[in-house]
mmCIF file of C-alpha atoms and ligand atoms in Angstrom:
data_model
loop_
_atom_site.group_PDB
_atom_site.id
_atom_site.type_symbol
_atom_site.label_atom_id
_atom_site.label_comp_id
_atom_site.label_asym_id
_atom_site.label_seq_id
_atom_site.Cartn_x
_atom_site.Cartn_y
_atom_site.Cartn_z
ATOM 1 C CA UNK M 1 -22.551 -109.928 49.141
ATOM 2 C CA UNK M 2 -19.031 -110.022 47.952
ATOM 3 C CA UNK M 3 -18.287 -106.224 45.864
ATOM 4 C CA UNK M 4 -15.510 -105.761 43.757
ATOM 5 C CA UNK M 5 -12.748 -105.690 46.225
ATOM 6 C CA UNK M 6 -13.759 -109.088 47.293
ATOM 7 C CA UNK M 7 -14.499 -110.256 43.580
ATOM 8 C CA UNK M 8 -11.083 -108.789 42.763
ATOM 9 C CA UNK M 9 -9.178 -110.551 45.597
ATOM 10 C CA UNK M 10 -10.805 -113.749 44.891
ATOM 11 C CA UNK M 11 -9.586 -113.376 41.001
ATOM 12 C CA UNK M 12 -5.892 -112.288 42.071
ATOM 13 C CA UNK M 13 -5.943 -115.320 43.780
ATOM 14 C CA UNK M 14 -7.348 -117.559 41.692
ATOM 15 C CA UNK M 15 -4.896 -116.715 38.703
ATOM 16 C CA UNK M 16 -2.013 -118.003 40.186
ATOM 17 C CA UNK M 17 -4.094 -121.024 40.509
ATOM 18 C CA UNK M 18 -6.214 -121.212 37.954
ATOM 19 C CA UNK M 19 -4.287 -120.028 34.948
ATOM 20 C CA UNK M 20 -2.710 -122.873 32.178
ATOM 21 C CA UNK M 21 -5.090 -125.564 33.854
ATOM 22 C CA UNK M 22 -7.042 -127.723 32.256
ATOM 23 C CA UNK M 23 -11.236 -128.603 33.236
ATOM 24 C CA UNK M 24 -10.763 -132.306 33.863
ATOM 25 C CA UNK M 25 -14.072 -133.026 35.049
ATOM 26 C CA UNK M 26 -17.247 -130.787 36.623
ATOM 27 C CA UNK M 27 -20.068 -132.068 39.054
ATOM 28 C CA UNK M 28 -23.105 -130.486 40.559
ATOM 29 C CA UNK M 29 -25.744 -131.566 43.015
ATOM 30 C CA UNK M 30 -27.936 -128.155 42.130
ATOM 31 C CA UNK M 31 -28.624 -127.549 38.124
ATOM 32 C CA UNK M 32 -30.375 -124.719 38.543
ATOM 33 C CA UNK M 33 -27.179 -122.886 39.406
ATOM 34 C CA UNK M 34 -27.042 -122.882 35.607
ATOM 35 C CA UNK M 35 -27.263 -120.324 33.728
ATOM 36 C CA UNK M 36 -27.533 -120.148 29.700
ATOM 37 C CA UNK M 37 -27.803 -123.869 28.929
ATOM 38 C CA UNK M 38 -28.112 -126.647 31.129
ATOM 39 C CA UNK M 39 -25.582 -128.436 33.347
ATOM 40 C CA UNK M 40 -24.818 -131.134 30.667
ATOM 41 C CA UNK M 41 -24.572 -128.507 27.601
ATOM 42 C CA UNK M 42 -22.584 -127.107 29.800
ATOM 43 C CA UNK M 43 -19.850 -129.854 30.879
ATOM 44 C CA UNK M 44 -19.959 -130.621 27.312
ATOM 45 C CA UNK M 45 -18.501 -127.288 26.448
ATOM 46 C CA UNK M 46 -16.160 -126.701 29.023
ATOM 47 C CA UNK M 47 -14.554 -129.811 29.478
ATOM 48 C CA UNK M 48 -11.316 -130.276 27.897
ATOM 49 C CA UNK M 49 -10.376 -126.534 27.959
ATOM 50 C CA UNK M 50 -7.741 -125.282 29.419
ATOM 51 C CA UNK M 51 -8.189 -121.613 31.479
ATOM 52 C CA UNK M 52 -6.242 -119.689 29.823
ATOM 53 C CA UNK M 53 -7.047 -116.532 31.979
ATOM 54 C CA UNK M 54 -8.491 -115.683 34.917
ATOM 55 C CA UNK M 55 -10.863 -112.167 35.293
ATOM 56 C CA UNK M 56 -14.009 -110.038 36.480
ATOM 57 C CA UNK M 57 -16.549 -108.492 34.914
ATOM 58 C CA UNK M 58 -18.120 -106.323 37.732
ATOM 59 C CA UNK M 59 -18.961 -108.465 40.388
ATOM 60 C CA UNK M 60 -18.613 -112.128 37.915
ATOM 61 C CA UNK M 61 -15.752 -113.789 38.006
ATOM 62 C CA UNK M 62 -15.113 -114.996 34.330
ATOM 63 C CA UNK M 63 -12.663 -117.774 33.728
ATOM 64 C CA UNK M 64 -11.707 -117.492 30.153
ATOM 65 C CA UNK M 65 -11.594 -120.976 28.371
ATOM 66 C CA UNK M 66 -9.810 -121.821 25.570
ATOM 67 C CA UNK M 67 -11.451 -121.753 22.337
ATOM 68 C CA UNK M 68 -13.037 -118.473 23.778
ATOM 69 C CA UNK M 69 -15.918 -119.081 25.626
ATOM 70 C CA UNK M 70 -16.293 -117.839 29.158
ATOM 71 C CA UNK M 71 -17.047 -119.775 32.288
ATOM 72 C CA UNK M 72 -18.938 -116.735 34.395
ATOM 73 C CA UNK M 73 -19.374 -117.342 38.527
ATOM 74 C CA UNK M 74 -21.735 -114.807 40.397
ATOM 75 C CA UNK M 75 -21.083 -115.580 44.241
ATOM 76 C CA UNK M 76 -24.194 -113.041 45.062
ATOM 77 C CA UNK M 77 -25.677 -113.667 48.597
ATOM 78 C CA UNK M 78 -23.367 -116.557 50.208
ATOM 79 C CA UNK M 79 -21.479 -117.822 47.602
ATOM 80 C CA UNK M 80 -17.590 -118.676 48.174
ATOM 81 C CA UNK M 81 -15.010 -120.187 45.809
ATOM 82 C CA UNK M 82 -12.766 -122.158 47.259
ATOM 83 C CA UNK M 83 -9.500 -123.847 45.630
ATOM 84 C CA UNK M 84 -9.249 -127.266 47.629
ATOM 85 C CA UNK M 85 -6.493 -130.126 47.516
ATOM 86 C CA UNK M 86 -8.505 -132.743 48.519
ATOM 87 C CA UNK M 87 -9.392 -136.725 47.426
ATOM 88 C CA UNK M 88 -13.018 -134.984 46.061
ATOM 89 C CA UNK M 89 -15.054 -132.249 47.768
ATOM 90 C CA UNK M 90 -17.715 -133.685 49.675
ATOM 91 C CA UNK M 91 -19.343 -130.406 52.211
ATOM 92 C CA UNK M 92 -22.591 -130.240 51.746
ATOM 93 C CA UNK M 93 -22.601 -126.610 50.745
ATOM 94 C CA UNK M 94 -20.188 -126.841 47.861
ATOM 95 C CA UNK M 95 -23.148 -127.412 45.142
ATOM 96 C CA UNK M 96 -20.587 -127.415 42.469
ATOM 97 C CA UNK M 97 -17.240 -128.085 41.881
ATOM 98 C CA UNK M 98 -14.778 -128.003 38.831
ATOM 99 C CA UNK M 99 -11.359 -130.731 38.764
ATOM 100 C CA UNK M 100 -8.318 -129.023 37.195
ATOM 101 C CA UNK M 101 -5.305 -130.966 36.201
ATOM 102 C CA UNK M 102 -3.126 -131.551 38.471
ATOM 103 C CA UNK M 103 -5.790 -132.934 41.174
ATOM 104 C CA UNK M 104 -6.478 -129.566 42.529
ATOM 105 C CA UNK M 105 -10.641 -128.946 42.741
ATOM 106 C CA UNK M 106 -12.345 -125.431 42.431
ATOM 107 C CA UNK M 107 -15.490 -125.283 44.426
ATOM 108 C CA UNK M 108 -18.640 -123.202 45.017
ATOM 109 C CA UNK M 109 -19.912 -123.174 48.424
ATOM 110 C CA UNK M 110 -22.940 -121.683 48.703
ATOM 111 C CA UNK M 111 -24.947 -121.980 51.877
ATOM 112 C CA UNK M 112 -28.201 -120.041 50.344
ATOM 113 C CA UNK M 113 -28.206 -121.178 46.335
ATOM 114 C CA UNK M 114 -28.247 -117.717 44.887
ATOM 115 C CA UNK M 115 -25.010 -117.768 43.021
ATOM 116 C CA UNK M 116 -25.166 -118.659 39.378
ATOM 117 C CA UNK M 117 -22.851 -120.194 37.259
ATOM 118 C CA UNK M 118 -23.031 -118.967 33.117
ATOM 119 C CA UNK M 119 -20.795 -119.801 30.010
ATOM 120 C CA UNK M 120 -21.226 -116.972 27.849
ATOM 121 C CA UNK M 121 -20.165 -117.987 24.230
ATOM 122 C CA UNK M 122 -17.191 -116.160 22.075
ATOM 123 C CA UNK M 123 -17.419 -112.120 22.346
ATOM 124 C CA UNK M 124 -20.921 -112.363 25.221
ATOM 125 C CA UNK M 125 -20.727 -109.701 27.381
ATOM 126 C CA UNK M 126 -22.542 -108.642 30.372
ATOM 127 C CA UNK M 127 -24.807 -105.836 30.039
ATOM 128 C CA UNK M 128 -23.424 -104.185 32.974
ATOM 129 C CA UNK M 129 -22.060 -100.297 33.098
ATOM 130 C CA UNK M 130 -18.244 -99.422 33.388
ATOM 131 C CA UNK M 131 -16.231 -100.881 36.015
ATOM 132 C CA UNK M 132 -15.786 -98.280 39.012
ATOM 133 C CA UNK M 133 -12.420 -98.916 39.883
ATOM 134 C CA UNK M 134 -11.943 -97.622 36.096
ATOM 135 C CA UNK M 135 -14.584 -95.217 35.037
ATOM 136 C CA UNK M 136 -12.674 -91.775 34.682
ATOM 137 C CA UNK M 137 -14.451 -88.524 35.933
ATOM 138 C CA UNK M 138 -16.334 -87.164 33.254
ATOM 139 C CA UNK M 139 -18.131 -90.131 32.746
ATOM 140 C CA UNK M 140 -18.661 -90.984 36.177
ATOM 141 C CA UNK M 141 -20.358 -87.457 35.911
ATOM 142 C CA UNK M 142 -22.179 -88.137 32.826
ATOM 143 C CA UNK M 143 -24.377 -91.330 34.802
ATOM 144 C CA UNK M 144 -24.802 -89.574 37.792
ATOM 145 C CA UNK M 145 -25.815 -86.310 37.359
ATOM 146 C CA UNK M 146 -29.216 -86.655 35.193
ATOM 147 C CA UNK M 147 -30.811 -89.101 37.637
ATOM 148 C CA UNK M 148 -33.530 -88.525 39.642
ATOM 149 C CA UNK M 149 -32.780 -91.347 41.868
ATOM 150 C CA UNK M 150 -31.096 -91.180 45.614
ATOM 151 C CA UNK M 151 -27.233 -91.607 45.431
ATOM 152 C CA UNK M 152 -26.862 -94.458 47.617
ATOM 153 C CA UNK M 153 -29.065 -96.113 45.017
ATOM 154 C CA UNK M 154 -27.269 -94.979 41.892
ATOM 155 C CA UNK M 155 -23.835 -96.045 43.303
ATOM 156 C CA UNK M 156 -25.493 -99.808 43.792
ATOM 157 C CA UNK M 157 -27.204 -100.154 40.208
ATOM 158 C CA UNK M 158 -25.111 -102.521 38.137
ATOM 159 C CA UNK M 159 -26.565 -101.079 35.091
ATOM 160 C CA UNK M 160 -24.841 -97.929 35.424
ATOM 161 C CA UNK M 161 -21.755 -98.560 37.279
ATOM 162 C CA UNK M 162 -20.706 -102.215 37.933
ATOM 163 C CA UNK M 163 -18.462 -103.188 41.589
ATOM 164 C CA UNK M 164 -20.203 -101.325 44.148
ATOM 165 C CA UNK M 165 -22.610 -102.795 46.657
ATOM 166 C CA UNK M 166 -23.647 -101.911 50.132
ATOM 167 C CA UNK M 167 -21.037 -101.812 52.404
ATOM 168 C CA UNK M 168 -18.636 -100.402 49.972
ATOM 169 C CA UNK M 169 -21.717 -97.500 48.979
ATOM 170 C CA UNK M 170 -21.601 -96.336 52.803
ATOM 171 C CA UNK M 171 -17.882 -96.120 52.874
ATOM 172 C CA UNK M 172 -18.028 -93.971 50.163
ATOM 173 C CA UNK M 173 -20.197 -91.450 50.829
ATOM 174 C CA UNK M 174 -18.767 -91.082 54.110
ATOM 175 C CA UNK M 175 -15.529 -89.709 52.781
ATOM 176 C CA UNK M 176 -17.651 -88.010 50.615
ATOM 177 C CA UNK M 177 -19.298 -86.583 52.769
ATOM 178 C CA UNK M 178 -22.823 -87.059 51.192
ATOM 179 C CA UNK M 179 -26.057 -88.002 52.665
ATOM 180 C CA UNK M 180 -27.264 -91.599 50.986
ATOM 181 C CA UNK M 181 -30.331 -90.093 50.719
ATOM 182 C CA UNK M 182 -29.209 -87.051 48.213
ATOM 183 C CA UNK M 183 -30.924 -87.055 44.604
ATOM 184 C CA UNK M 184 -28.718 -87.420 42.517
ATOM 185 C CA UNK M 185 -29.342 -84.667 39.794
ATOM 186 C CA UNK M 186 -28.772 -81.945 43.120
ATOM 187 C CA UNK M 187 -24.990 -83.072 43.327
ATOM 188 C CA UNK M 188 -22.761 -80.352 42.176
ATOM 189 C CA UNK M 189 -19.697 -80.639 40.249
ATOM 190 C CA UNK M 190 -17.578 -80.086 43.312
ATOM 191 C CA UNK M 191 -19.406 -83.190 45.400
ATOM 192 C CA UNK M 192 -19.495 -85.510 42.466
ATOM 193 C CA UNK M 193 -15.917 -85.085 41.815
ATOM 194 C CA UNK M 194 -15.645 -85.905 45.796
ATOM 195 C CA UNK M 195 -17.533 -88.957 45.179
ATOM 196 C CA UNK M 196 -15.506 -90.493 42.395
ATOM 197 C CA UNK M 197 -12.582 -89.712 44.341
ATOM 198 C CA UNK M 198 -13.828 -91.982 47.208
ATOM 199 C CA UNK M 199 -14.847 -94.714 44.709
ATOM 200 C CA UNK M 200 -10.878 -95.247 43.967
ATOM 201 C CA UNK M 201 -9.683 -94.371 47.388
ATOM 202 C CA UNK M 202 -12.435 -97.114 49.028
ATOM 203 C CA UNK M 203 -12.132 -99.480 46.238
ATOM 204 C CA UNK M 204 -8.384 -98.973 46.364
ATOM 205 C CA UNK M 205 -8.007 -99.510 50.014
ATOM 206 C CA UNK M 206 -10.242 -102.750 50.340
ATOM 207 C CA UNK M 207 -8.133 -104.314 47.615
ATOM 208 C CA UNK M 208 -5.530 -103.907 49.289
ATOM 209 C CA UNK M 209 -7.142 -105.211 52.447
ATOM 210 C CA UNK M 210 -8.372 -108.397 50.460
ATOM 211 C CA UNK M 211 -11.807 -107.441 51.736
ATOM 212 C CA UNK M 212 -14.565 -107.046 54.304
ATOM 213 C CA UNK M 213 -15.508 -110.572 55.963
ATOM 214 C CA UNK M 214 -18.334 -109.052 57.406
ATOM 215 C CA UNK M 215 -21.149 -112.464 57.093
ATOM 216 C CA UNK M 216 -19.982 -114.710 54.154
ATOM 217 C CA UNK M 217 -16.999 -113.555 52.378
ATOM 218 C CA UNK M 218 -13.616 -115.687 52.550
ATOM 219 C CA UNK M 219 -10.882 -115.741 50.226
ATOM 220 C CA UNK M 220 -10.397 -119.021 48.184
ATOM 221 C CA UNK M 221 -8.035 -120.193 51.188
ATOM 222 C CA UNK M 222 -10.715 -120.144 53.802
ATOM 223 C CA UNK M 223 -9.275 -116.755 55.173
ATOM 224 C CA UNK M 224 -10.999 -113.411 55.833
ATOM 225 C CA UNK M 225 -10.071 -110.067 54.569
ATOM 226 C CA UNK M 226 -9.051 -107.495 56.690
ATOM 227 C CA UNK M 227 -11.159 -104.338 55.807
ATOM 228 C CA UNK M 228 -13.958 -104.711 58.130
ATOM 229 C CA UNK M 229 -11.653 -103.494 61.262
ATOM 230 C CA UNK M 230 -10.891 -100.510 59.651
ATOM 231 C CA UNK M 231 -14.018 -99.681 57.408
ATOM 232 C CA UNK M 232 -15.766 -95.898 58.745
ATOM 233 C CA UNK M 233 -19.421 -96.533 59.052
ATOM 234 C CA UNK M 234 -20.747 -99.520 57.820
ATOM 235 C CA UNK M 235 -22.485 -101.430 60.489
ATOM 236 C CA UNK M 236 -21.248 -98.610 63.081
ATOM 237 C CA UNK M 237 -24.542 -97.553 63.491
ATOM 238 C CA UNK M 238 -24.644 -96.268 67.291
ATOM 239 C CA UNK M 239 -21.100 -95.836 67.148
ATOM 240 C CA UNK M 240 -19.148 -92.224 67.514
ATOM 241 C CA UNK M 241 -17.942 -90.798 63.769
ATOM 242 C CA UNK M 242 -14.153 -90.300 63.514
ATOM 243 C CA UNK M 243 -14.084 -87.596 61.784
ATOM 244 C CA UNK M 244 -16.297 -85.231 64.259
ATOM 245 C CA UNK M 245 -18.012 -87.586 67.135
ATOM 246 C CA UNK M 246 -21.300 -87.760 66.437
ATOM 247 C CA UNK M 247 -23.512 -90.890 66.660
ATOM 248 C CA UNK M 248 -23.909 -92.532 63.482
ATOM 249 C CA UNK M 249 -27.247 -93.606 62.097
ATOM 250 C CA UNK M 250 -28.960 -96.138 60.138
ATOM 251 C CA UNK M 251 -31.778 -95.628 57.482
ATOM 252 C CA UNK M 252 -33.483 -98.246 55.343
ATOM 253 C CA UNK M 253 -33.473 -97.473 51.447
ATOM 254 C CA UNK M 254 -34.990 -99.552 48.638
ATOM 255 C CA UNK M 255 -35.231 -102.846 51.422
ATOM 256 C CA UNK M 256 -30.968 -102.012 51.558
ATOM 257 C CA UNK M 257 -29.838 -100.512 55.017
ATOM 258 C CA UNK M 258 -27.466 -97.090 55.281
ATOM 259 C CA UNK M 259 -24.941 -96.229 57.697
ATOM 260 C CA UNK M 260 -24.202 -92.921 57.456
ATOM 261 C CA UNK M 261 -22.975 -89.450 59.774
ATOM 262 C CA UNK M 262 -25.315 -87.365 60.200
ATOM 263 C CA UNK M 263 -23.607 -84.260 61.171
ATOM 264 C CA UNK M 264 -20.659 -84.200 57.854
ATOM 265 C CA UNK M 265 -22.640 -86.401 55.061
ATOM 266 C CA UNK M 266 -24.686 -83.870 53.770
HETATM 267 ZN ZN1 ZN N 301 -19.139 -87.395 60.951
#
């Protein structure tokens, strides 16, 4: 599932794109993609405006329309967005598709059907917790600490911080060196501090990277993003830990798998 470093390449790249264009025309061979209103409230609303800017939310990519409502994209399982030049996109995965002036089509391609498309109206919000790219320390420390829950979990629940998802939870808590399976209210200052370091140095890194094509994931050009090469332990299960040697495992949490070292994560 694409995590914010994925989300965030795919909205870097889409602004350039996107930005001062105008919704010509939408199309969809799947309404129940839709989200908050059906597919013809929907067109009706949307069509017309121009995107004036180009975001995320989390893991939603929000194009903001003018007149102020938002057109919200969740890619979750599968889901790509692709920004085609083409006479009209006809693959049978793309399920959706929006034409922008100028000819140019943005499409949804979404081999499984579990993305969701939503326009939130003036001022919605998603009820999701702070972005963790920006949530400073003390907070980060503030939704951690009290939980009772396993860390691995806590770093994926979207309700308390928004971005991070499997492969991107592993990473982390191998440079922090903290077993996924921890409870979260035994972290000490020292190891939580540790952990919200690796958020921003992970997050940080697979920006920069343009993301982990691990199953799904492209960028809207069709191409992959480089961080899988150099991620440390996700899906290295079996494989020797560069920081000390040791065989790394993998563990089943909550249905989710964890890669982790089982000599330094502790
Ligand atoms: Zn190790």
């Amino acid at each position: 599932m694409p995590e914010l470093p994925e989300v965030e390449t795919i909205v870097r790249h889409l602004k350039l794109r996107l930005q001062g264009k105008k919704i010509t025309a939408m199309c969809t061979d799947t309404p129940r993609l839709f989200r908050g209103g059906n597919f013809e409230q929907i067109i009706k609303r949307a069509k017309g405006k121009t995107i004036e800017k180009v975001d995320r939310e989390g893991k939603n990519i929000c194009l903001r329309l003018s007149g102020g409502e938002t057109l919200a994209i969740h890619l979750m399982m599968s889901g790509k967005l692709l920004h085609l030049a083409v006479e009209q996109p006809s693959e049978k995965h793309i399920h959706f598709w929006i034409k922008l002036s100028g000819g140019k089509y943005l499409a949804l391609h979404d081999i499984r059907k579990f993305g969701w498309v939503r326009l939130l109206g003036k001022g919605n919000k998603f009820t999701i917790g702070p972005d963790a790219l920006a949530v400073p320390l003390s907070e980060f420390k503030e939704i951690i600490r009290k939980r009772k829950g396993v860390i691995k979990n806590i770093l994926l629940n979207q309700k308390l911080i928004s971005g991070i998802g499997n492969i991107y939870s592993d990473e982390i808590l191998w440079h922090a060196e903290i077993h996924p399976l921890r409870r979260a209210d035994s972290l000490t200052e020292k190891e939580l501090k540790h952990i919200h370091t690796a958020v921003k140095k992970v997050l940080r890194l697979a920006i920069k990277k343009e993301g982990t094509s691990f199953s799904d994931y492209r960028k809207p050009d069709g191409s992959e993003g480089g961080y899988f090469r150099i991620r440390k332990v996700y899906a290295r299960e079996g494989e020797k830990c560069s920081k000390d040697g040791t065989i790394m495992e993998r563990l089943v949490i909550s249905q989710r798998s964890a890669c982790f070292c089982p000599k330094h994560q502790k």
